[in-house]
Amino acid sequence: MVALIHLLASLAGITCVTRAIPTAGNKSGAVSVSTVTPLGLAQGALDVDGANRFAVRYAKAARWAPSTIVTEWELPNGSDDPTALPLQCPQIRVNASTYSEDCLSMILYVPVNVVAGSGVPTFVWIHGGSFDSGSATLPGLDGSKLANATQSIVAVIQYRLGALGLLAPDGSTNLAVKDTINAIKFLSQVVPSFGGDATMITLAGQSSGAGMIRTLLATPSASSLFRSAILQSDPMNYGFLSVKTQALLQSTFNDLVSCNASDTACQMALTLDKILDAQVTLENEAMNLDASTGIAEPLRPVKDGQLVTTPLDSTAPFPTVSKPLLFTNVKNESTPTIYGLLLPGPDPIPAAFFEPVCEASLGVNRTDIVMNSSFYPVDPNGDARVPLQLLGTDYIWRCPTWTLARTWVAHGGSVFVGMFTVGATDPSNLDVPFCLESGVICHRDDIQIVFGTVPNPTAEQAALTKDVQARYKMFLRTGSPNAPGLEPWPAATTTTIPARELGVQTSATGVDPVGACSPSFWGAAVQYDYQFFNI
């Protein structure tokens, strides 16, 4: 009888809802839901926040082999429990019981009133984590409230991380990028069954997730798979790796695991611990091997000339573009790096440290220009970390974002730029005291605002969530974040970046001040890393 009900429901284009029978893997008695797709019956559950949630494996891959899209609907990790969430991809700093190499999965969140034929957009979230950590189940990434607020399908995806996604011993490049492409192709097949329009897919992501989207924007074969994109806190300063740098990292990794490029048996016999230990060693030594790897993302996508064909920056001819983009940053992007990683501790760092720390990242020539500018004043009696976090935010995140915005517009696309001046402290920032100070918005502190998952939000946070979700709802449909009843958000031009402040208005105009992000300073007087290293 249940099978007949599902068949009739699929013919009518609706989602079936039944009461789940509590089992050992589903003790909550959650409401189960199902939808017929071209790949078979999709089984899911009603999320506690009010959307139908479907976890699914979208592709399979042997170790260091290209992934292939599944041909039938499968729950992640061989599970028979539709309420179970997927295991993470292998990574350090988490319990080994939480990850598996069988990790090419995603979670779909579908508003309960959206049915086949609705033609709603799909919002695809690509998580951050420096390409070596993160998952679809990170805190704050429950997509139910965002799906309901935007009346869209929200898909949160996973892709292979670190050495397993970016260091195939045989020299194959960009496996993680190809995983992401397969995730989008999978969605194109199935979202119509859930009420989605496969031509209305918007990619969105934060940090390296945004970097992954930038990679796809530089990949001609991926262009037809999505219509628009939202890039939050992309560290654009780094650029893609060069083939030469990738080959050096690859050779070093092969030596660390004691497997040559053609010894498949050796590669398959490696334990995950051995692979992850070698990855950590390589990441720690990467800047000594090749300074272009940078301090934060030494393993990242490669401009291989085949899949990724352009650096998408000012070092090479820029392609003609048309997609609408939305770029955002947060007010204090680099604070976790400066206060938590490089110079931790409760005591102020003497002002004299500013210059040598700059030199360690920028070199002498670029540091001299910074020191002689008016943009990063150093208080002789103050904490050197104050100007350093301003410098890091501009150098790695804000200014290269503005540079790409101008260039994108000059070559045919449209861009809206924003700056979060209100946030919600991400769990990863709880150990960085400066991130807990009033008015400080650290890297990742925008995520729970966007998803509407702030625990006990303040009135300010709730208002910003409502505003941002309304703007994203419009952007998914029209390519513009402007909506009736909201303050106007002007698009960027080739010369002007009206970066809308998202939250508390800290300037008279509600637009983030240009400061050092003038075209004559960062990218000109002081080169970005991708220019400096010609990558």
Short mmCIF file of C-alpha atoms in Angstrom, two decimals:
data_model
loop_
_atom_site.label_atom_id
_atom_site.label_comp_id
_atom_site.label_asym_id
_atom_site.label_seq_id
_atom_site.Cartn_x
_atom_site.Cartn_y
_atom_site.Cartn_z
CA MET A 1 0.00 0.00 0.00
CA VAL A 2 2.80 2.47 0.87
CA ALA A 3 4.53 1.73 -2.44
CA LEU A 4 1.26 2.42 -4.31
CA ILE A 5 0.82 5.71 -2.42
CA HIS A 6 4.33 6.78 -3.43
CA LEU A 7 3.68 5.87 -7.07
CA LEU A 8 0.47 7.89 -7.15
CA ALA A 9 2.21 10.76 -5.39
CA SER A 10 5.00 10.81 -7.95
CA LEU A 11 2.48 10.97 -10.78
CA ALA A 12 0.80 13.89 -9.04
CA GLY A 13 4.15 15.60 -8.40
CA ILE A 14 3.99 15.73 -4.61
CA THR A 15 6.11 14.53 -1.72
CA CYS A 16 4.81 11.72 0.44
CA VAL A 17 4.86 12.02 4.23
CA THR A 18 4.51 9.04 6.55
CA ARG A 19 5.16 8.50 10.26
CA ALA A 20 8.46 6.69 10.74
CA ILE A 21 8.56 3.60 12.92
CA PRO A 22 11.19 4.09 15.66
CA THR A 23 14.18 1.80 15.15
CA ALA A 24 17.63 1.48 16.65
CA GLY A 25 18.88 4.09 14.16
CA ASN A 26 15.81 6.33 14.38
CA LYS A 27 14.67 6.51 17.98
CA SER A 28 13.12 9.95 17.71
CA GLY A 29 10.04 8.79 15.82
CA ALA A 30 10.76 11.49 13.23
CA VAL A 31 8.36 12.05 10.38
CA SER A 32 9.73 10.28 7.31
CA VAL A 33 9.30 11.75 3.84
CA SER A 34 9.99 10.45 0.35
CA THR A 35 10.06 11.70 -3.21
CA VAL A 36 10.31 9.77 -6.46
CA THR A 37 13.32 10.87 -8.53
CA PRO A 38 14.82 9.65 -11.82
CA LEU A 39 17.36 7.78 -9.67
CA GLY A 40 14.75 6.06 -7.51
CA LEU A 41 12.90 6.75 -4.30
CA ALA A 42 14.50 9.46 -2.18
CA GLN A 43 13.96 8.85 1.52
CA GLY A 44 14.36 11.59 4.11
CA ALA A 45 12.91 13.09 7.25
CA LEU A 46 11.20 16.25 8.41
CA ASP A 47 13.94 18.38 9.95
CA VAL A 48 13.30 19.86 13.39
CA ASP A 49 13.45 23.33 11.85
CA GLY A 50 10.66 22.62 9.43
CA ALA A 51 12.01 21.53 6.04
CA ASN A 52 12.20 18.08 4.51
CA ARG A 53 15.78 16.83 4.79
CA PHE A 54 17.34 14.29 2.43
CA ALA A 55 20.89 13.00 2.87
CA VAL A 56 22.26 11.29 -0.23
CA ARG A 57 25.43 9.96 -1.79
CA TYR A 58 25.95 11.82 -5.07
CA ALA A 59 29.10 10.10 -6.34
CA LYS A 60 31.56 7.32 -5.68
CA ALA A 61 35.33 7.21 -6.04
CA ALA A 62 38.15 4.83 -5.34
CA ARG A 63 41.10 6.37 -3.52
CA TRP A 64 42.77 9.02 -5.74
CA ALA A 65 40.53 8.17 -8.68
CA PRO A 66 38.08 10.57 -10.38
CA SER A 67 34.59 10.35 -8.92
CA THR A 68 31.61 9.11 -10.90
CA ILE A 69 28.01 10.18 -10.35
CA VAL A 70 25.75 7.53 -8.84
CA THR A 71 23.05 6.01 -11.04
CA GLU A 72 20.54 5.34 -8.27
CA TRP A 73 19.49 7.13 -5.10
CA GLU A 74 21.57 5.89 -2.17
CA LEU A 75 21.74 6.96 1.46
CA PRO A 76 25.26 7.96 2.58
CA ASN A 77 27.74 5.41 3.89
CA GLY A 78 25.51 2.43 3.13
CA SER A 79 23.02 3.50 5.79
CA ASP A 80 19.42 2.30 5.87
CA ASP A 81 18.36 5.15 8.16
CA PRO A 82 16.92 8.17 6.25
CA THR A 83 17.49 10.38 9.30
CA ALA A 84 21.25 9.65 9.47
CA LEU A 85 23.71 12.34 8.40
CA PRO A 86 26.76 11.62 6.22
CA LEU A 87 30.20 10.98 7.63
CA GLN A 88 32.81 13.67 6.98
CA CYS A 89 35.68 13.30 4.55
CA PRO A 90 38.98 12.29 6.25
CA GLN A 91 40.67 15.23 7.99
CA ILE A 92 42.73 16.07 11.05
CA ARG A 93 41.44 17.57 14.31
CA VAL A 94 38.33 15.35 14.36
CA ASN A 95 37.62 11.89 15.74
CA ALA A 96 38.37 9.18 13.18
CA SER A 97 34.97 7.61 13.87
CA THR A 98 33.31 10.66 12.25
CA TYR A 99 34.91 10.29 8.83
CA SER A 100 35.16 7.89 5.91
CA GLU A 101 36.67 7.91 2.44
CA ASP A 102 33.13 7.15 1.30
CA CYS A 103 32.15 10.77 1.83
CA LEU A 104 30.86 12.18 -1.48
CA SER A 105 27.48 13.06 -0.05
CA MET A 106 25.19 16.04 0.34
CA ILE A 107 22.17 17.09 2.36
CA LEU A 108 19.10 18.58 0.67
CA TYR A 109 16.68 20.83 2.58
CA VAL A 110 13.32 21.30 0.84
CA PRO A 111 10.49 23.55 2.08
CA VAL A 112 7.46 21.40 2.81
CA ASN A 113 5.25 23.48 0.51
CA VAL A 114 7.59 23.09 -2.49
CA VAL A 115 6.56 20.24 -4.77
CA ALA A 116 7.45 19.01 -8.26
CA GLY A 117 6.60 21.70 -10.78
CA SER A 118 7.19 24.60 -8.38
CA GLY A 119 10.26 25.72 -10.32
CA VAL A 120 12.12 27.15 -7.31
CA PRO A 121 15.85 27.95 -7.27
CA THR A 122 18.53 25.78 -5.69
CA PHE A 123 21.13 27.23 -3.31
CA VAL A 124 24.24 25.02 -3.25
CA TRP A 125 26.47 25.63 -0.22
CA ILE A 126 30.16 24.66 -0.42
CA HIS A 127 31.75 24.59 3.03
CA GLY A 128 35.04 26.20 3.94
CA GLY A 129 38.01 24.84 5.87
CA SER A 130 41.17 25.65 3.86
CA PHE A 131 40.49 22.70 1.53
CA ASP A 132 41.63 20.28 4.24
CA SER A 133 38.74 20.30 6.74
CA GLY A 134 35.01 20.87 7.07
CA SER A 135 31.84 19.03 6.12
CA ALA A 136 28.15 19.37 5.32
CA THR A 137 27.41 18.85 9.01
CA LEU A 138 29.46 21.71 10.45
CA PRO A 139 27.74 23.72 13.19
CA GLY A 140 25.33 26.24 11.74
CA LEU A 141 24.84 24.55 8.36
CA ASP A 142 21.36 23.14 8.93
CA GLY A 143 19.65 24.55 5.84
CA SER A 144 16.01 24.26 6.95
CA LYS A 145 15.45 27.85 8.02
CA LEU A 146 17.32 29.20 5.00
CA ALA A 147 15.29 26.98 2.67
CA ASN A 148 12.01 28.15 4.18
CA ALA A 149 13.01 31.81 4.24
CA THR A 150 14.20 31.85 0.63
CA GLN A 151 11.65 29.32 -0.66
CA SER A 152 14.46 27.46 -2.34
CA ILE A 153 16.09 24.06 -2.18
CA VAL A 154 19.27 24.26 -0.09
CA ALA A 155 21.94 21.67 -0.85
CA VAL A 156 25.03 21.43 1.40
CA ILE A 157 27.74 19.35 -0.23
CA GLN A 158 30.98 17.58 0.69
CA TYR A 159 34.06 16.95 -1.46
CA ARG A 160 37.36 15.17 -0.89
CA LEU A 161 39.76 17.17 1.25
CA GLY A 162 43.49 17.67 1.62
CA ALA A 163 45.78 15.05 0.19
CA LEU A 164 42.91 12.77 -0.83
CA GLY A 165 41.30 15.48 -2.92
CA LEU A 166 44.30 17.45 -4.14
CA LEU A 167 47.44 15.24 -4.06
CA ALA A 168 46.84 12.13 -6.14
CA PRO A 169 50.25 10.39 -6.29
CA ASP A 170 49.96 9.80 -10.04
CA GLY A 171 49.83 13.56 -10.61
CA SER A 172 46.12 13.82 -11.34
CA THR A 173 44.99 17.29 -10.32
CA ASN A 174 41.82 18.90 -8.99
CA LEU A 175 39.98 15.75 -7.91
CA ALA A 176 38.09 17.82 -5.32
CA VAL A 177 37.03 20.28 -8.02
CA LYS A 178 35.75 17.41 -10.15
CA ASP A 179 33.84 16.06 -7.13
CA THR A 180 32.11 19.43 -6.79
CA ILE A 181 31.23 19.47 -10.49
CA ASN A 182 29.70 16.02 -10.11
CA ALA A 183 27.68 17.21 -7.12
CA ILE A 184 26.16 19.98 -9.25
CA LYS A 185 25.49 17.58 -12.13
CA PHE A 186 23.74 15.24 -9.70
CA LEU A 187 21.57 18.10 -8.47
CA SER A 188 20.63 19.03 -12.02
CA GLN A 189 19.18 15.54 -12.40
CA VAL A 190 17.18 15.42 -9.20
CA VAL A 191 16.08 18.90 -8.15
CA PRO A 192 13.08 18.96 -10.52
CA SER A 193 11.65 16.04 -8.55
CA PHE A 194 11.79 18.19 -5.40
CA GLY A 195 10.28 21.26 -7.07
CA GLY A 196 13.50 22.85 -8.28
CA ASP A 197 14.37 24.41 -11.61
CA ALA A 198 17.67 22.91 -12.81
CA THR A 199 18.45 26.12 -14.71
CA MET A 200 18.27 28.19 -11.51
CA ILE A 201 21.23 26.87 -9.52
CA THR A 202 23.25 29.37 -7.47
CA LEU A 203 26.52 28.35 -5.87
CA ALA A 204 27.39 29.83 -2.49
CA GLY A 205 30.25 29.21 -0.12
CA GLN A 206 32.51 30.66 2.53
CA SER A 207 36.33 30.87 2.67
CA SER A 208 37.79 27.94 0.70
CA GLY A 209 34.22 27.06 -0.29
CA ALA A 210 34.10 30.44 -2.00
CA GLY A 211 37.53 29.66 -3.44
CA MET A 212 36.09 26.48 -4.90
CA ILE A 213 33.38 28.55 -6.58
CA ARG A 214 36.02 30.91 -7.99
CA THR A 215 37.72 27.79 -9.38
CA LEU A 216 34.48 26.78 -11.11
CA LEU A 217 34.15 30.30 -12.52
CA ALA A 218 37.59 29.68 -14.08
CA THR A 219 36.47 26.31 -15.48
CA PRO A 220 34.69 26.67 -18.84
CA SER A 221 33.27 23.14 -18.71
CA ALA A 222 31.40 24.02 -15.49
CA SER A 223 29.89 27.29 -16.68
CA SER A 224 26.58 25.85 -17.88
CA LEU A 225 25.95 24.10 -14.56
CA PHE A 226 25.04 27.19 -12.52
CA ARG A 227 23.53 30.60 -13.14
CA SER A 228 24.97 32.82 -10.38
CA ALA A 229 27.24 32.67 -7.35
CA ILE A 230 27.72 34.07 -3.84
CA LEU A 231 31.29 34.17 -2.54
CA GLN A 232 31.71 34.90 1.17
CA SER A 233 35.20 35.61 2.56
CA ASP A 234 37.20 34.16 -0.32
CA PRO A 235 40.97 34.58 0.33
CA MET A 236 41.49 35.69 -3.26
CA ASN A 237 45.01 36.98 -2.62
CA TYR A 238 46.42 33.46 -2.95
CA GLY A 239 45.25 32.59 -6.46
CA PHE A 240 45.37 29.06 -7.81
CA LEU A 241 48.49 26.91 -7.56
CA SER A 242 50.73 26.72 -10.61
CA VAL A 243 51.45 23.38 -12.25
CA LYS A 244 55.09 23.72 -11.19
CA THR A 245 54.22 24.28 -7.54
CA GLN A 246 51.68 21.46 -7.56
CA ALA A 247 54.29 19.07 -9.00
CA LEU A 248 56.75 19.99 -6.23
CA LEU A 249 54.15 19.44 -3.51
CA GLN A 250 53.10 16.17 -5.16
CA SER A 251 56.64 14.84 -5.37
CA THR A 252 57.28 15.74 -1.74
CA PHE A 253 54.07 14.05 -0.64
CA ASN A 254 54.96 10.87 -2.55
CA ASP A 255 58.30 10.80 -0.75
CA LEU A 256 56.59 11.27 2.61
CA VAL A 257 54.28 8.29 2.07
CA SER A 258 57.04 6.25 0.37
CA CYS A 259 54.93 5.45 -2.69
CA ASN A 260 55.94 6.34 -6.22
CA ALA A 261 53.52 7.68 -8.79
CA SER A 262 52.83 4.32 -10.46
CA ASP A 263 52.76 2.02 -7.43
CA THR A 264 49.00 1.68 -7.01
CA ALA A 265 49.34 -1.25 -4.61
CA CYS A 266 51.46 0.86 -2.26
CA GLN A 267 49.02 3.76 -2.47
CA MET A 268 46.00 1.58 -1.71
CA ALA A 269 47.78 -0.03 1.26
CA LEU A 270 48.39 3.31 2.99
CA THR A 271 46.43 3.87 6.17
CA LEU A 272 44.48 7.09 6.55
CA ASP A 273 46.69 7.97 9.50
CA LYS A 274 49.77 7.69 7.28
CA ILE A 275 48.17 9.86 4.59
CA LEU A 276 46.99 12.53 7.03
CA ASP A 277 50.32 12.61 8.88
CA ALA A 278 52.16 13.15 5.58
CA GLN A 279 49.66 15.84 4.62
CA VAL A 280 50.26 17.74 7.88
CA THR A 281 54.03 17.52 7.42
CA LEU A 282 53.74 18.82 3.87
CA GLU A 283 51.42 21.68 4.83
CA ASN A 284 53.81 22.75 7.59
CA GLU A 285 56.76 22.76 5.17
CA ALA A 286 54.98 24.09 2.09
CA MET A 287 56.10 27.72 2.40
CA ASN A 288 59.71 26.61 2.78
CA LEU A 289 59.36 24.55 -0.39
CA ASP A 290 57.59 27.28 -2.37
CA ALA A 291 56.60 30.65 -0.88
CA SER A 292 53.66 30.97 -3.30
CA THR A 293 51.74 28.36 -1.31
CA GLY A 294 51.04 30.97 1.38
CA ILE A 295 50.36 30.51 5.06
CA ALA A 296 46.72 29.40 5.11
CA GLU A 297 45.88 27.25 2.07
CA PRO A 298 48.99 25.48 0.79
CA LEU A 299 46.84 22.78 -0.82
CA ARG A 300 44.33 24.28 -3.23
CA PRO A 301 43.07 23.96 -6.81
CA VAL A 302 45.55 24.12 -9.67
CA LYS A 303 45.39 26.11 -12.89
CA ASP A 304 46.17 23.04 -14.94
CA GLY A 305 45.23 24.51 -18.33
CA GLN A 306 42.78 21.68 -18.97
CA LEU A 307 40.03 21.90 -16.37
CA VAL A 308 40.94 25.26 -14.83
CA THR A 309 42.06 27.42 -17.73
CA THR A 310 42.45 30.97 -16.40
CA PRO A 311 43.81 32.46 -13.18
CA LEU A 312 40.75 34.76 -13.14
CA ASP A 313 42.91 37.64 -11.96
CA SER A 314 45.08 40.42 -13.31
CA THR A 315 48.05 38.23 -14.29
CA ALA A 316 46.52 37.06 -17.59
CA PRO A 317 43.87 38.09 -20.13
CA PHE A 318 40.45 38.01 -18.49
CA PRO A 319 37.62 36.09 -20.19
CA THR A 320 34.28 37.57 -21.22
CA VAL A 321 31.78 36.86 -18.41
CA SER A 322 28.07 37.27 -17.76
CA LYS A 323 27.10 35.62 -14.48
CA PRO A 324 25.84 37.83 -11.63
CA LEU A 325 28.00 37.52 -8.52
CA LEU A 326 27.64 38.60 -4.91
CA PHE A 327 30.83 39.05 -2.85
CA THR A 328 30.90 39.55 0.92
CA ASN A 329 33.54 39.89 3.60
CA VAL A 330 33.43 40.31 7.34
CA LYS A 331 34.88 43.25 9.22
CA ASN A 332 37.75 41.38 10.91
CA GLU A 333 38.59 38.51 8.55
CA SER A 334 42.16 37.98 9.72
CA THR A 335 41.63 38.17 13.46
CA PRO A 336 41.55 34.37 14.04
CA THR A 337 44.81 34.07 12.09
CA ILE A 338 46.59 36.95 13.83
CA TYR A 339 45.27 36.51 17.38
CA GLY A 340 44.70 32.75 17.33
CA LEU A 341 47.39 31.25 15.08
CA LEU A 342 50.35 33.60 14.62
CA LEU A 343 50.45 35.69 17.81
CA PRO A 344 48.17 34.11 20.44
CA GLY A 345 48.05 35.00 24.09
CA PRO A 346 46.42 37.52 26.41
CA ASP A 347 49.31 39.99 26.53
CA PRO A 348 49.75 42.76 23.94
CA ILE A 349 52.40 42.24 21.27
CA PRO A 350 54.92 45.11 21.16
CA ALA A 351 54.45 47.53 18.27
CA ALA A 352 57.94 46.71 17.02
CA PHE A 353 56.66 43.29 15.89
CA PHE A 354 54.49 44.84 13.16
CA GLU A 355 57.29 45.29 10.62
CA PRO A 356 59.01 41.88 10.93
CA VAL A 357 55.66 40.06 10.83
CA CYS A 358 54.82 42.00 7.66
CA GLU A 359 58.15 41.08 6.14
CA ALA A 360 57.54 37.39 6.84
CA SER A 361 54.44 37.55 4.63
CA LEU A 362 55.14 40.36 2.18
CA GLY A 363 58.91 40.54 1.87
CA VAL A 364 61.00 43.67 2.38
CA ASN A 365 59.90 45.69 -0.67
CA ARG A 366 56.18 45.33 -0.18
CA THR A 367 56.56 45.88 3.56
CA ASP A 368 58.41 49.16 2.97
CA ILE A 369 55.46 50.47 0.97
CA VAL A 370 52.99 49.37 3.66
CA MET A 371 55.06 50.94 6.43
CA ASN A 372 55.24 54.25 4.54
CA SER A 373 51.51 54.36 3.84
CA SER A 374 48.82 55.92 6.01
CA PHE A 375 46.53 52.89 5.93
CA TYR A 376 47.97 50.83 8.80
CA PRO A 377 49.14 53.22 11.54
CA VAL A 378 51.07 51.62 14.37
CA ASP A 379 50.58 52.93 17.89
CA PRO A 380 54.06 52.83 19.51
CA ASN A 381 52.41 51.97 22.82
CA GLY A 382 49.75 49.71 21.40
CA ASP A 383 49.30 46.05 20.43
CA ALA A 384 50.91 45.21 17.06
CA ARG A 385 48.06 42.80 16.37
CA VAL A 386 45.61 45.69 15.89
CA PRO A 387 47.16 47.00 12.65
CA LEU A 388 48.20 43.48 11.63
CA GLN A 389 44.61 42.25 11.59
CA LEU A 390 43.58 45.30 9.54
CA LEU A 391 46.42 44.60 7.12
CA GLY A 392 45.63 40.89 6.89
CA THR A 393 41.95 41.54 6.23
CA ASP A 394 42.76 43.92 3.38
CA TYR A 395 45.68 41.96 1.92
CA ILE A 396 44.19 38.47 1.85
CA TRP A 397 40.43 39.07 1.65
CA ARG A 398 38.84 42.49 1.17
CA CYS A 399 41.01 44.25 -1.39
CA PRO A 400 41.53 41.34 -3.82
CA THR A 401 37.77 40.78 -3.66
CA TRP A 402 37.18 44.39 -4.69
CA THR A 403 39.77 44.07 -7.46
CA LEU A 404 38.02 41.03 -8.89
CA ALA A 405 34.67 42.82 -8.63
CA ARG A 406 35.93 45.70 -10.77
CA THR A 407 37.47 43.32 -13.29
CA TRP A 408 34.37 41.12 -13.48
CA VAL A 409 32.19 44.14 -14.23
CA ALA A 410 34.67 45.38 -16.85
CA HIS A 411 34.30 42.09 -18.72
CA GLY A 412 30.53 41.84 -18.80
CA GLY A 413 29.26 40.54 -15.45
CA SER A 414 27.46 42.20 -12.56
CA VAL A 415 28.68 42.20 -8.96
CA PHE A 416 27.22 43.26 -5.63
CA VAL A 417 29.68 43.69 -2.76
CA GLY A 418 28.88 43.62 0.97
CA MET A 419 30.60 43.83 4.35
CA PHE A 420 29.23 42.10 7.47
CA THR A 421 29.34 44.54 10.39
CA VAL A 422 27.20 42.27 12.57
CA GLY A 423 27.87 38.57 13.03
CA ALA A 424 27.44 35.58 15.31
CA THR A 425 30.54 34.01 16.84
CA ASP A 426 31.36 30.77 15.06
CA PRO A 427 32.26 27.91 17.44
CA SER A 428 35.75 27.82 15.91
CA ASN A 429 36.34 31.38 17.18
CA LEU A 430 35.35 30.83 20.80
CA ASP A 431 39.01 30.35 21.82
CA VAL A 432 40.08 33.66 20.27
CA PRO A 433 39.28 36.30 22.92
CA PHE A 434 39.46 39.22 20.49
CA CYS A 435 36.68 37.61 18.42
CA LEU A 436 34.42 37.83 21.47
CA GLU A 437 34.83 41.58 21.88
CA SER A 438 31.93 43.85 21.02
CA GLY A 439 31.86 44.95 17.40
CA VAL A 440 34.45 42.41 16.21
CA ILE A 441 33.22 40.19 13.36
CA CYS A 442 35.68 37.38 12.66
CA HIS A 443 36.14 35.04 9.72
CA ARG A 444 33.20 32.55 9.72
CA ASP A 445 30.99 34.77 11.89
CA ASP A 446 28.67 35.34 8.90
CA ILE A 447 27.67 31.69 8.47
CA GLN A 448 25.01 31.37 11.18
CA ILE A 449 23.57 34.74 10.13
CA VAL A 450 23.03 33.52 6.57
CA PHE A 451 21.61 30.15 7.61
CA GLY A 452 19.45 31.60 10.39
CA THR A 453 20.98 29.22 12.92
CA VAL A 454 22.22 31.70 15.55
CA PRO A 455 21.39 30.25 18.99
CA ASN A 456 19.26 32.77 20.90
CA PRO A 457 19.85 35.61 18.43
CA THR A 458 19.86 39.21 19.57
CA ALA A 459 17.40 41.61 17.95
CA GLU A 460 20.28 42.91 15.85
CA GLN A 461 21.27 39.43 14.66
CA ALA A 462 17.66 38.45 13.94
CA ALA A 463 17.11 41.62 11.91
CA LEU A 464 20.26 41.01 9.86
CA THR A 465 19.32 37.39 9.21
CA LYS A 466 15.92 38.50 7.95
CA ASP A 467 17.53 41.15 5.74
CA VAL A 468 20.23 38.87 4.29
CA GLN A 469 17.83 35.99 3.62
CA ALA A 470 15.41 38.35 1.86
CA ARG A 471 18.26 39.63 -0.30
CA TYR A 472 19.52 36.13 -1.07
CA LYS A 473 15.98 35.09 -1.99
CA MET A 474 15.90 37.84 -4.61
CA PHE A 475 19.43 37.13 -5.83
CA LEU A 476 18.61 33.45 -6.41
CA ARG A 477 15.74 34.49 -8.67
CA THR A 478 16.90 37.70 -10.34
CA GLY A 479 20.65 38.01 -9.94
CA SER A 480 20.17 41.10 -7.75
CA PRO A 481 19.88 41.34 -3.94
CA ASN A 482 17.48 44.27 -4.16
CA ALA A 483 13.98 43.61 -2.89
CA PRO A 484 10.93 45.77 -2.17
CA GLY A 485 11.12 47.34 1.27
CA LEU A 486 14.89 46.94 1.59
CA GLU A 487 17.52 49.65 1.40
CA PRO A 488 19.00 49.86 -2.12
CA TRP A 489 22.17 47.88 -2.76
CA PRO A 490 23.95 49.43 -5.77
CA ALA A 491 25.99 47.19 -8.07
CA ALA A 492 29.74 47.63 -8.37
CA THR A 493 31.19 49.45 -11.35
CA THR A 494 34.65 49.40 -12.89
CA THR A 495 35.66 52.26 -10.62
CA THR A 496 33.26 52.26 -7.67
CA ILE A 497 32.64 49.56 -5.04
CA PRO A 498 29.56 50.54 -3.00
CA ALA A 499 30.14 47.74 -0.48
CA ARG A 500 26.92 47.66 1.52
CA GLU A 501 27.33 47.31 5.28
CA LEU A 502 25.33 44.30 6.46
CA GLY A 503 24.37 45.03 10.04
CA VAL A 504 25.29 48.05 12.08
CA GLN A 505 25.94 51.11 9.92
CA THR A 506 29.51 52.13 10.77
CA SER A 507 29.89 54.82 8.11
CA ALA A 508 27.72 57.81 7.31
CA THR A 509 26.66 56.31 3.99
CA GLY A 510 26.26 52.70 5.08
CA VAL A 511 29.00 51.82 2.58
CA ASP A 512 32.31 50.27 3.63
CA PRO A 513 35.14 52.83 3.24
CA VAL A 514 37.57 52.20 0.39
CA GLY A 515 40.72 52.73 2.46
CA ALA A 516 43.63 50.69 1.13
CA CYS A 517 41.40 48.91 -1.39
CA SER A 518 41.97 51.74 -3.84
CA PRO A 519 43.12 50.43 -7.25
CA SER A 520 46.30 52.46 -6.80
CA PHE A 521 47.40 50.65 -3.63
CA TRP A 522 46.65 46.93 -3.28
CA GLY A 523 47.20 45.31 -6.65
CA ALA A 524 49.30 48.24 -7.89
CA ALA A 525 51.72 49.86 -5.41
CA VAL A 526 51.62 46.65 -3.36
CA GLN A 527 51.09 43.48 -5.35
CA TYR A 528 48.86 40.62 -4.28
CA ASP A 529 50.58 37.25 -3.88
CA TYR A 530 49.18 35.96 -7.17
CA GLN A 531 50.95 38.90 -8.90
CA PHE A 532 54.10 38.76 -6.81
CA PHE A 533 54.64 35.06 -7.50
CA ASN A 534 53.15 35.22 -11.02
CA ILE A 535 50.74 32.36 -10.39
#
